XYZ file of C-alpha atoms in Angstrom:
746
model
C -76.927 126.454 169.632
C -76.768 129.785 171.402
C -79.018 130.678 174.293
C -80.172 133.763 172.432
C -81.327 131.702 169.482
C -83.133 129.304 171.825
C -84.948 132.136 173.607
C -86.090 133.689 170.326
C -87.233 130.510 168.612
C -88.540 128.348 171.447
C -92.146 129.688 171.648
C -92.510 129.615 167.893
C -91.056 126.114 167.608
C -93.283 124.804 170.396
C -96.436 125.943 168.612
C -95.140 124.750 165.283
C -94.405 121.271 166.619
C -97.912 121.001 168.050
C -99.325 121.967 164.653
C -97.024 119.493 162.909
C -98.172 116.590 165.055
C -101.809 117.624 164.932
C -101.740 117.588 161.116
C -99.667 114.414 161.066
C -102.160 112.614 163.317
C -105.030 113.967 161.238
C -103.536 112.678 157.994
C -102.576 109.316 159.483
C -106.141 108.548 160.529
C -107.468 109.726 157.176
C -105.186 107.124 155.637
C -106.177 104.414 158.092
C -109.913 104.953 157.566
C -109.719 105.106 153.765
C -107.094 102.394 153.365
C -109.303 100.093 155.438
C -112.290 100.832 153.211
C -110.225 100.357 150.034
C -108.870 97.110 151.461
C -112.457 95.902 151.927
C -113.108 96.604 148.247
C -109.987 94.720 147.145
C -109.781 91.854 149.636
C -113.294 91.331 151.046
C -115.450 92.874 153.756
C -114.395 90.481 156.481
C -113.046 90.958 160.005
C -109.592 89.541 159.104
C -109.059 92.386 156.646
C -109.850 94.950 159.343
C -107.614 93.124 161.818
C -104.702 92.843 159.390
C -104.921 96.511 158.372
C -104.864 97.554 162.036
C -102.017 95.176 162.826
C -99.898 96.161 159.821
C -100.529 99.819 160.624
C -99.232 99.185 164.119
C -96.342 97.055 162.849
C -95.182 100.042 160.828
C -95.407 102.272 163.881
C -93.437 99.682 165.864
C -90.604 99.448 163.320
C -90.540 103.187 162.742
C -90.502 104.079 166.432
C -87.647 101.694 167.150
C -85.609 102.544 164.042
C -86.162 106.285 164.363
C -84.918 106.296 167.932
C -82.010 104.015 167.070
C -80.628 105.816 164.017
C -81.465 109.504 164.373
C -78.393 110.310 166.497
C -75.880 108.860 163.984
C -77.704 110.590 161.104
C -77.511 113.979 162.783
C -73.843 113.523 163.680
C -72.810 112.379 160.206
C -74.811 114.849 158.125
C -74.920 117.923 160.327
C -78.589 118.373 159.546
C -81.103 118.999 162.289
C -83.373 116.088 163.216
C -86.360 118.091 161.940
C -84.894 117.744 158.437
C -85.282 113.964 158.617
C -88.719 114.392 160.158
C -89.698 116.409 157.069
C -88.399 113.638 154.799
C -90.489 111.077 156.698
C -93.625 113.219 156.259
C -92.910 113.552 152.533
C -92.731 109.767 152.190
C -96.003 109.399 154.104
C -97.641 111.782 151.629
C -96.443 109.617 148.726
C -98.297 106.696 150.293
C -101.602 108.417 149.528
C -100.914 107.859 145.829
C -99.080 104.527 146.060
C -101.370 102.444 148.300
C -104.487 102.347 146.041
C -102.338 101.163 143.156
C -100.605 98.574 145.321
C -103.989 97.297 146.507
C -105.118 96.879 142.890
C -101.931 95.028 141.988
C -102.232 92.851 145.084
C -105.853 92.065 144.315
C -104.861 90.857 140.851
C -102.045 88.778 142.346
C -104.437 87.092 144.788
C -107.024 86.016 142.231
C -105.462 82.551 142.131
C -105.110 82.224 145.917
C -108.429 80.403 146.469
C -111.529 81.354 148.432
C -111.466 83.984 151.157
C -111.809 81.377 153.909
C -108.796 79.376 152.729
C -105.613 79.511 154.758
C -103.639 80.361 151.646
C -105.770 83.382 150.823
C -105.749 84.685 154.385
C -101.954 84.420 154.613
C -101.250 85.869 151.174
C -103.744 88.709 151.612
C -102.070 89.622 154.899
C -98.684 89.708 153.151
C -100.051 91.837 150.310
C -101.617 94.267 152.775
C -98.339 94.447 154.676
C -96.364 95.106 151.495
C -98.832 97.818 150.451
C -99.065 99.925 153.592
C -96.126 98.967 155.806
C -93.483 101.359 154.341
C -95.641 104.423 154.885
C -96.608 103.319 158.394
C -92.924 102.883 159.253
C -92.449 106.540 158.395
C -95.417 107.428 160.615
C -93.868 105.560 163.532
C -90.517 107.266 163.027
C -92.013 110.737 163.435
C -92.108 110.525 167.244
C -88.397 109.825 167.919
C -87.307 112.097 165.056
C -89.205 115.039 166.467
C -88.153 114.226 170.020
C -84.563 114.420 168.831
C -85.277 117.882 167.454
C -86.874 118.922 170.746
C -83.707 117.795 172.525
C -81.667 119.921 170.156
C -83.767 122.905 171.165
C -84.065 122.150 174.867
C -81.902 119.441 176.410
C -83.769 119.757 179.716
C -87.177 118.883 178.250
C -88.236 115.499 179.690
C -91.906 115.551 178.643
C -91.636 115.926 174.878
C -93.279 112.576 174.130
C -96.488 113.356 175.981
C -96.653 116.824 174.394
C -96.345 115.383 170.881
C -98.629 112.476 171.789
C -101.339 114.913 172.901
C -101.199 116.801 169.602
C -101.108 113.575 167.599
C -104.158 112.077 169.320
C -106.119 115.313 168.875
C -105.299 115.282 165.171
C -106.166 111.597 164.854
C -109.512 112.162 166.540
C -110.289 115.019 164.138
C -109.149 113.027 161.116
C -111.368 110.079 161.995
C -114.599 111.997 162.372
C -114.061 114.513 159.563
C -113.177 111.767 157.096
C -116.361 109.846 157.857
C -118.731 112.780 158.168
C -117.413 115.383 155.726
C -114.481 114.612 153.463
C -115.507 111.375 151.734
C -119.080 112.530 151.205
C -117.874 115.758 149.583
C -114.767 114.606 147.733
C -114.703 110.799 147.513
C -111.890 108.492 148.593
C -109.098 109.475 146.211
C -109.551 113.223 146.506
C -109.643 112.887 150.299
C -106.338 111.010 150.133
C -104.901 113.865 148.088
C -106.067 116.381 150.682
C -104.276 114.384 153.389
C -101.185 114.133 151.186
C -101.192 117.918 150.814
C -101.080 118.156 154.611
C -98.095 115.815 154.775
C -96.282 117.692 152.017
C -96.899 121.013 153.774
C -95.370 119.603 156.964
C -92.523 118.093 154.947
C -91.682 121.340 153.168
C -91.714 123.317 156.405
C -89.711 120.692 158.296
C -87.071 120.327 155.570
C -86.763 124.097 155.214
C -86.429 124.508 158.987
C -83.887 121.685 159.176
C -81.843 123.113 156.337
C -81.900 126.579 157.855
C -80.917 125.315 161.306
C -78.345 122.726 160.215
C -75.509 124.697 161.754
C -77.419 124.837 165.067
C -78.017 121.082 165.306
C -76.682 119.665 168.540
C -73.623 117.513 167.872
C -74.593 115.122 170.610
C -77.924 113.354 170.798
C -77.914 110.472 173.272
C -77.810 107.096 171.586
C -78.170 103.906 173.609
C -80.245 104.268 176.778
C -79.187 103.359 180.237
C -80.842 100.001 180.943
C -81.670 101.084 184.480
C -84.235 103.627 183.373
C -86.465 103.466 186.413
C -85.307 103.048 189.960
C -86.962 100.387 192.017
C -89.366 102.414 194.136
C -92.488 100.294 194.666
C -93.831 102.386 197.595
C -94.241 105.436 195.336
C -96.254 103.449 192.841
C -93.564 103.712 190.163
C -93.156 100.335 188.415
C -89.884 98.629 187.658
C -88.489 98.879 184.126
C -89.433 95.330 183.098
C -92.855 95.748 184.663
C -93.253 99.000 182.733
C -92.534 97.223 179.465
C -95.130 94.575 180.220
C -97.674 97.260 181.037
C -96.978 99.090 177.780
C -97.175 95.872 175.765
C -100.341 94.646 177.475
C -102.223 97.931 177.277
C -101.522 98.110 173.546
C -102.493 94.462 173.045
C -105.715 94.691 175.017
C -106.819 98.093 173.726
C -106.556 97.141 170.051
C -108.074 93.706 170.622
C -110.972 95.376 172.386
C -111.454 97.774 169.475
C -111.981 94.808 167.140
C -114.378 93.115 169.563
C -116.286 96.346 170.273
C -116.879 96.713 166.536
C -118.795 93.413 166.524
C -120.219 93.539 170.042
C -121.802 96.987 169.663
C -123.312 96.335 166.214
C -126.888 95.714 167.471
C -126.796 99.192 169.037
C -124.602 101.142 166.606
C -125.639 99.180 163.468
C -123.335 98.593 160.498
C -123.021 101.973 158.830
C -119.606 103.458 158.220
C -120.335 106.013 160.927
C -120.580 103.286 163.575
C -116.914 102.309 163.375
C -115.957 105.971 163.039
C -117.780 106.811 166.275
C -116.013 103.997 168.120
C -112.588 105.188 166.941
C -113.490 108.842 167.554
C -114.678 108.078 171.089
C -111.583 105.969 171.768
C -109.260 108.734 170.591
C -111.292 111.506 172.220
C -111.144 109.837 175.617
C -107.434 109.129 175.087
C -106.906 112.819 174.354
C -108.712 113.816 177.560
C -106.532 111.439 179.570
C -103.355 112.727 177.929
C -104.375 116.333 178.494
C -105.100 115.571 182.147
C -101.657 114.019 182.483
C -100.040 117.119 180.976
C -102.066 119.244 183.389
C -100.852 117.194 186.374
C -97.298 117.206 185.057
C -97.189 120.998 185.065
C -98.250 120.928 188.702
C -95.812 118.108 189.491
C -98.667 116.044 190.912
C -98.968 113.098 188.503
C -100.895 110.025 189.546
C -98.813 106.948 190.220
C -98.824 103.974 187.880
C -100.372 101.862 190.656
C -103.296 104.251 190.974
C -103.817 104.191 187.226
C -103.708 100.394 187.127
C -106.364 100.317 189.832
C -108.523 102.659 187.750
C -108.043 100.445 184.694
C -109.262 97.475 186.684
C -112.379 99.407 187.695
C -113.190 100.697 184.201
C -112.263 97.839 181.889
C -115.489 95.851 182.413
C -117.887 98.799 182.019
C -118.505 98.231 178.261
C -119.708 94.704 179.013
C -122.299 95.964 181.476
C -123.378 98.877 179.276
C -124.002 96.678 176.226
C -126.660 94.626 178.008
C -129.873 94.704 175.887
C -131.855 95.144 179.122
C -130.146 98.516 179.522
C -129.808 99.720 175.922
C -132.009 99.308 172.897
C -130.315 96.577 170.897
C -132.302 95.112 168.021
C -131.787 93.363 164.721
C -133.637 96.142 162.918
C -131.877 99.171 161.451
C -133.309 101.923 163.642
C -130.815 103.629 165.963
C -131.658 104.781 169.477
C -129.495 107.863 170.234
C -129.571 107.348 174.008
C -128.376 103.754 173.657
C -125.569 104.891 171.362
C -124.469 107.456 173.946
C -124.524 104.864 176.746
C -122.474 102.332 174.809
C -119.885 104.840 173.612
C -119.668 106.494 177.038
C -118.874 103.113 178.595
C -115.491 102.923 176.841
C -114.500 106.502 177.743
C -113.212 105.948 181.316
C -111.011 103.032 180.246
C -109.607 104.898 177.234
C -109.034 108.058 179.277
C -107.005 106.145 181.870
C -104.949 104.590 179.071
C -104.475 108.063 177.607
C -102.986 109.141 180.939
C -100.967 105.998 181.622
C -99.207 105.484 178.278
C -97.527 108.896 177.867
C -96.741 109.076 181.580
C -94.878 105.764 181.476
C -92.965 106.711 178.324
C -92.093 110.142 179.693
C -90.894 108.472 182.884
C -88.823 105.975 180.928
C -87.352 108.287 178.328
C -86.962 111.621 180.104
C -86.941 113.187 176.639
C -84.445 110.753 175.106
C -85.655 109.807 171.583
C -83.918 106.421 171.566
C -85.498 105.304 174.839
C -88.877 106.766 173.910
C -88.749 105.019 170.528
C -88.164 101.649 172.191
C -90.831 102.184 174.823
C -93.376 103.321 172.246
C -92.417 100.388 170.020
C -93.166 97.962 172.860
C -96.609 99.516 173.260
C -97.231 99.290 169.524
C -96.022 95.669 169.426
C -98.989 94.818 171.615
C -101.216 96.787 169.231
C -99.996 94.558 166.380
C -100.831 91.263 168.046
C -104.078 92.271 169.769
C -106.339 92.523 166.693
C -105.007 89.263 165.229
C -105.569 87.376 168.482
C -109.082 88.784 168.827
C -110.045 87.959 165.246
C -108.559 84.513 164.781
C -108.612 83.054 168.290
C -111.188 84.618 170.588
C -114.118 85.674 168.426
C -114.488 82.347 166.583
C -114.219 80.320 169.778
C -115.853 82.177 172.661
C -117.870 85.067 171.265
C -117.812 88.781 171.930
C -118.738 89.134 175.617
C -116.412 86.441 176.908
C -113.672 87.722 174.590
C -113.908 91.105 176.311
C -113.713 89.431 179.716
C -110.664 87.398 178.695
C -108.902 90.433 177.226
C -109.473 92.292 180.491
C -107.744 89.708 182.690
C -104.183 91.116 182.308
C -105.363 94.271 184.048
C -106.475 92.168 186.988
C -102.951 90.732 187.153
C -101.320 94.169 187.059
C -103.732 95.380 189.696
C -102.776 92.550 192.056
C -99.056 93.082 191.423
C -99.338 96.761 192.327
C -101.526 96.089 195.369
C -98.805 96.899 197.888
C -98.214 100.306 196.328
C -101.801 101.429 196.971
C -103.035 103.109 200.112
C -105.580 101.359 202.307
C -108.452 103.479 201.004
C -107.371 102.919 197.405
C -107.327 99.161 198.009
C -110.763 99.156 199.566
C -112.349 101.487 197.019
C -110.866 99.979 193.875
C -111.146 96.389 195.133
C -114.824 96.617 196.046
C -115.795 98.550 192.935
C -113.844 96.303 190.584
C -115.222 93.202 192.318
C -118.824 94.324 191.933
C -118.326 95.210 188.263
C -116.495 91.954 187.539
C -119.209 89.847 189.206
C -121.834 91.760 187.247
C -119.970 91.202 183.977
C -119.475 87.487 184.619
C -122.782 86.422 186.123
C -125.494 89.020 185.520
C -124.831 90.669 182.166
C -125.623 89.326 178.718
C -125.220 90.524 175.162
C -127.792 90.675 172.395
C -126.986 87.269 170.941
C -127.069 85.574 174.335
C -130.437 87.157 175.004
C -131.822 85.785 171.748
C -130.426 82.333 172.493
C -131.803 82.262 176.032
C -135.233 83.604 175.080
C -135.886 81.134 172.280
C -135.742 77.369 172.174
C -135.384 77.666 168.425
C -132.085 79.421 167.995
C -128.718 78.409 166.631
C -125.510 80.403 167.147
C -122.454 79.954 164.944
C -119.202 81.901 165.042
C -116.285 82.151 162.678
C -113.490 84.616 161.961
C -115.821 86.730 159.806
C -118.958 87.116 161.925
C -121.354 85.717 164.498
C -124.366 84.111 162.827
C -127.647 83.604 164.699
C -130.651 81.751 163.301
C -133.782 82.174 165.397
C -137.569 82.111 165.347
C -140.214 79.656 164.200
C -142.400 79.432 161.134
C -142.646 82.670 159.201
C -140.929 84.539 162.022
C -137.538 82.928 161.370
C -134.756 85.446 160.778
C -131.061 85.351 159.993
C -128.835 87.663 162.039
C -125.206 88.459 161.247
C -123.391 90.271 164.061
C -126.807 91.029 165.519
C -128.230 92.641 162.358
C -131.152 91.107 160.487
C -130.086 89.958 157.023
C -133.247 88.397 155.658
C -136.461 86.540 156.447
C -138.651 84.025 154.700
C -140.325 85.955 151.906
C -141.446 85.162 148.342
C -139.494 88.231 147.227
C -136.297 86.155 147.361
C -137.897 83.596 145.044
C -138.838 86.248 142.493
C -135.237 87.489 142.491
C -134.257 84.471 140.404
C -137.544 83.302 138.851
C -138.232 86.683 137.241
C -134.962 87.058 135.252
C -134.907 83.367 134.345
C -138.444 83.569 132.967
C -137.602 86.711 130.981
C -134.486 85.117 129.435
C -134.895 84.780 125.668
C -133.516 81.230 125.538
C -133.761 78.336 128.001
C -131.218 79.370 130.695
C -128.459 76.968 131.642
C -126.596 78.730 134.453
C -127.140 81.211 137.257
C -124.923 83.001 139.745
C -126.333 84.247 143.056
C -124.260 86.641 145.135
C -125.232 86.471 148.836
C -126.610 83.146 150.102
C -128.743 84.440 152.989
C -131.289 81.792 153.994
C -130.632 79.964 150.737
C -134.127 80.583 149.345
C -132.918 82.101 146.056
C -130.323 79.340 145.619
C -132.988 76.698 146.249
C -135.371 78.334 143.749
C -132.689 78.530 141.046
C -132.035 74.796 141.327
C -135.732 74.154 140.632
C -134.917 75.168 137.034
C -132.442 72.258 136.867
C -129.574 74.498 135.823
C -125.995 74.949 136.989
C -126.300 77.201 140.031
C -123.430 78.881 141.829
C -123.880 80.965 144.936
C -121.197 83.092 146.573
C -121.319 83.891 150.287
C -118.755 85.892 152.237
C -119.394 84.446 155.715
C -118.578 80.716 156.064
C -121.205 79.954 158.711
C -124.173 81.431 156.822
C -124.668 78.417 154.470
C -124.379 76.103 157.487
C -127.677 77.552 158.757
C -129.494 76.472 155.559
C -131.237 73.588 157.306
C -132.734 75.888 159.938
C -134.919 77.530 157.304
C -135.628 74.758 154.782
C -136.513 71.168 155.632
C -135.141 69.894 152.321
C -131.768 71.608 152.775
C -129.827 68.331 152.920
C -131.367 67.204 149.635
C -130.663 70.556 147.995
C -127.042 70.466 149.151
C -126.597 67.056 147.509
C -127.690 68.420 144.133
C -124.637 68.057 141.856
C -125.625 71.167 139.918
C -125.360 73.373 142.992
C -122.093 75.002 144.057
C -121.544 77.105 147.194
C -118.458 79.307 147.136
C -117.145 81.132 150.214
C -115.746 84.337 148.803
C -116.381 88.007 148.239
C -118.809 88.380 145.329
C -116.741 90.952 143.463
C -113.569 88.996 143.962
C -115.185 85.786 142.714
C -116.260 87.480 139.483
C -112.759 88.834 139.002
C -111.108 85.450 139.438
C -113.530 83.284 137.440
C -113.712 82.988 133.671
C -117.194 81.516 133.756
C -120.167 83.340 132.250
C -123.792 83.026 133.315
C -127.252 83.441 131.845
C -128.503 85.174 134.970
C -126.629 86.917 137.795
C -128.667 87.710 140.905
C -127.456 90.352 143.358
C -129.078 90.612 146.790
C -126.799 93.021 148.740
C -126.673 92.622 152.517
C -128.794 95.168 154.382
C -128.882 97.938 155.258
C -128.408 99.800 151.990
C -125.941 102.185 153.666
C -123.213 99.580 154.221
C -119.980 99.070 152.311
C -121.206 95.600 151.356
C -124.068 97.204 149.440
C -121.929 99.966 147.906
C -119.554 97.478 146.349
C -122.438 95.519 144.778
C -124.267 98.588 143.471
C -121.395 100.604 141.992
C -120.849 101.378 138.323
C -117.557 99.473 138.413
C -119.308 96.365 139.703
C -121.971 96.609 136.997
C -119.171 96.691 134.418
C -117.702 93.570 136.007
C -121.067 91.805 135.884
C -121.463 92.710 132.207
C -118.251 90.854 131.400
C -119.651 87.668 132.952
C -123.057 87.577 131.300
C -123.644 85.360 128.280
C -125.448 86.769 125.231
C -128.997 87.725 126.294
C -127.839 87.393 129.911
C -129.768 89.292 132.588
C -128.638 90.959 135.803
C -131.128 91.129 138.657
C -130.188 93.662 141.330
C -132.412 94.080 144.374
C -133.074 97.408 146.093
C -135.020 96.870 149.355
C -136.153 100.490 149.668
C -134.916 103.611 151.381
C -133.738 107.053 150.342
C -134.975 108.038 146.872
C -131.612 109.538 145.935
C -129.895 106.216 146.688
C -132.400 104.365 144.499
C -131.701 106.856 141.728
C -127.968 106.376 142.197
C -128.309 102.599 141.904
C -130.455 102.906 138.819
C -128.000 105.355 137.210
C -125.084 102.984 137.787
C -127.005 100.155 136.139
C -128.339 102.300 133.277
C -124.907 103.710 132.462
C -123.658 100.144 132.027
C -126.582 98.327 130.400
C -128.665 99.801 127.552
C -131.762 97.788 128.466
C -133.132 98.154 131.996
C -136.546 97.366 133.493
C -137.730 97.792 137.074
C -140.557 96.019 138.893
C -142.000 96.506 142.351
C -141.977 93.370 144.476
C -144.851 90.991 145.140
C -145.051 92.284 148.728
C -145.150 95.944 147.725
C -141.715 96.961 149.056
C -138.397 97.071 147.218
C -137.573 96.986 143.500
C -136.255 94.290 141.166
C -133.884 95.930 138.662
C -133.400 93.788 135.527
C -130.632 94.776 133.111
C -129.254 93.307 129.899
C -127.266 94.209 126.809
C -130.238 93.103 124.696
C -133.878 94.157 125.002
C -135.839 92.429 127.759
C -139.050 91.785 125.889
C -142.301 92.338 127.707
C -144.292 89.147 128.129
C -147.651 88.322 129.583
C -147.856 86.402 132.835
C -149.114 83.368 130.921
C -146.101 83.506 128.589
C -143.726 83.641 131.538
C -145.432 80.713 133.226
C -145.155 78.696 130.015
C -141.395 79.206 130.035
C -141.019 77.868 133.588
C -140.363 74.182 134.327
C -142.993 72.437 136.447
C -140.608 72.315 139.443
C -139.996 76.055 139.168
C -143.737 76.769 139.020
C -144.259 74.654 142.103
C -141.402 76.422 143.909
C -142.771 79.892 143.163
C -146.207 78.924 144.483
C -144.770 77.095 147.520
C -145.740 79.854 149.951
C -148.980 80.748 148.167
C -150.578 77.310 147.543
C -154.113 78.502 146.670
C -152.761 81.168 144.342
C -152.943 81.334 140.604
C -149.446 81.520 139.117
C -150.225 83.879 136.192
C -152.028 86.179 138.601
C -149.142 85.914 141.039
C -146.627 86.916 138.363
C -149.006 89.557 137.054
C -148.990 91.304 140.440
C -145.278 91.985 139.920
C -145.461 92.856 136.202
C -148.209 95.391 136.919
C -145.830 97.249 139.244
C -143.299 98.150 136.558
C -141.517 101.452 137.196
C -140.623 103.493 134.067
C -136.839 103.867 134.134
C -136.716 107.222 132.354
C -138.992 108.796 134.924
C -137.152 107.200 137.846
C -133.684 108.446 136.875
C -132.385 111.626 138.464
C -131.758 114.316 135.836
C -128.323 114.919 137.380
C -126.017 112.294 135.799
C -123.612 112.589 138.755
C -126.190 110.953 141.042
C -124.677 107.476 140.851
C -122.806 105.043 143.047
C -119.139 104.516 142.253
C -116.305 102.788 144.063
C -114.694 106.147 144.735
C -117.856 107.997 145.740
C -120.383 105.635 147.375
C -123.476 107.809 147.524
C -125.398 105.382 149.715
C -122.628 104.867 152.278
C -121.741 108.480 153.120
C -124.900 110.504 153.540
C -124.947 112.460 156.799
C -124.415 115.963 155.393
C -127.004 115.306 152.694
C -129.649 114.109 155.102
C -128.984 117.024 157.421
C -129.643 119.345 154.508
C -126.084 120.713 154.521
C -125.108 119.333 151.126
C -127.001 118.437 147.947
């Protein structure tokens, strides 16, 4: 390549590469966010699914980074094409993943229907393999983009030793933008599949430009791109704070491992503050990436001035900052509650606590890889792959080992310990003032995290003698309170309380059934009240619960739980409700749906959607009745739920609850005949009558039922005149709502 050509094209290419990697990072995070949500729909809304998606995503980056660095030099030499040509091909393949992955998920879901319940070892292993098969190829291409583009940079400028950090900066900025825009704007406006197509268009635009540029510049491609790296990448200079090569690899591996493990734990630990809406996870990822971007930008700023901080200094800063999220999440400092209200100041405090740690990582990671690779794509690919290898294992270790055994706060402390080790190993490279400052500060924070801080669940346990805490791979389950104040918390969020409403959920449709019912299905166990009431009809009762430890708390709420559990007609299945209906051939007289609160969660979307109503219809016997519960909230969401049900079932009736909040939606393929309270009572077995009056002993049963029948809501008047106001799997109206509630979109 001539010097003249380099001088003419270099400024243009530099800007173009930044744009390439910005768009590539943007599209990659669009895919990660939506693929995770689609995986929830296909494989269950459980922490292992999130962990596996993150790990497989990182596994692809690991393989791609290593393979791209290893094979790009031979490809360029043999074909004569510029490395940017192969980069364009990789982006084109990534774009194809937008269309392939949803179909692969559907095929994998069908394949797994015989793999048992979601808590079985077989299902967990097979679902992980299906997820890997579905998304791994496209993630490999994502990982290859770094070494492929670095090879192109070397073709353009063989003296450039900081290409990784430059591309990394653009990629993180794009990823940050992709995360927040997907959650806040794109899905709400366009739905999942159209958003995937938008991202694919971005990849194809990059691919076309890259392939065209590579084809045009094929005669200028450098014939020599370094292949195997020199094993002695870093000289042994401990006094300067520069780590040895092996030490560098351990740092890269450990930072990736700990950062991704922490992301999984933060998602559960911060739930009482951030709540469970889709925006909560998006804000965590956005904050993580935003702080990483700031750190990377600061490194680039220092690099230009040739005044970069040493690795030892950065390790000391990591030790100081890593425990801050534990202190900030203390319910004595922030407003953490089991209710659904969000305190903006508490959200800011919690998210701000992870910023210093992520910013230091954003500085450390590209600086180490730049130092190792000096612009060599093969070395950079290996170094980046080592970092990503840690990112693969971290989420799995957090999900399957730490969270079930020791809980969120102690998991964060345990994950942070490697940084203490690195800090001690680099002690001699620090100045006296750095040792004193970092040592004292880190010591105070560590003591505070270990002995003086607590999380929301620990506070509940310590403040009440009547509290039980259970943990499994899916969630942390807390049962607390006495008498009528007993509540069930999952990951710190209130799921349900003792209320007669949960009795009416099953008694009402069973009493309306035209013939004596023989079977019932209840999706979501909760406190077990609805399951217990269904068995009072002496019929075959199946309940499906996603979280294994929730049914184990049954005895905390009902004194006769042991007797109920011995009932041979009762069956408790640990599975995702949708998945259970897809894998069973059984049909039921009544199916009761009580989606987990709040209404804005993915768990509710998937039990309210039109597609789910169609699935329920296939599993109802003749004259069968669906009961779907809406606890209250935005009117448009209620209208969307009602539209989804009405579009599926020709006969729908709605009744306000006995406590005056929420709506029972009854739906059937045959007319649900109106009956008087006395007629309904006459259809109920004596045990069922007694159960319904259990919490209203002096009450009159016909009057009690009449209070609900008198609150019937006319369906025709409740429906929104716009038929597009409905909840679908592709466009969950309830889950993505921010623009609408801000008045920016109708």
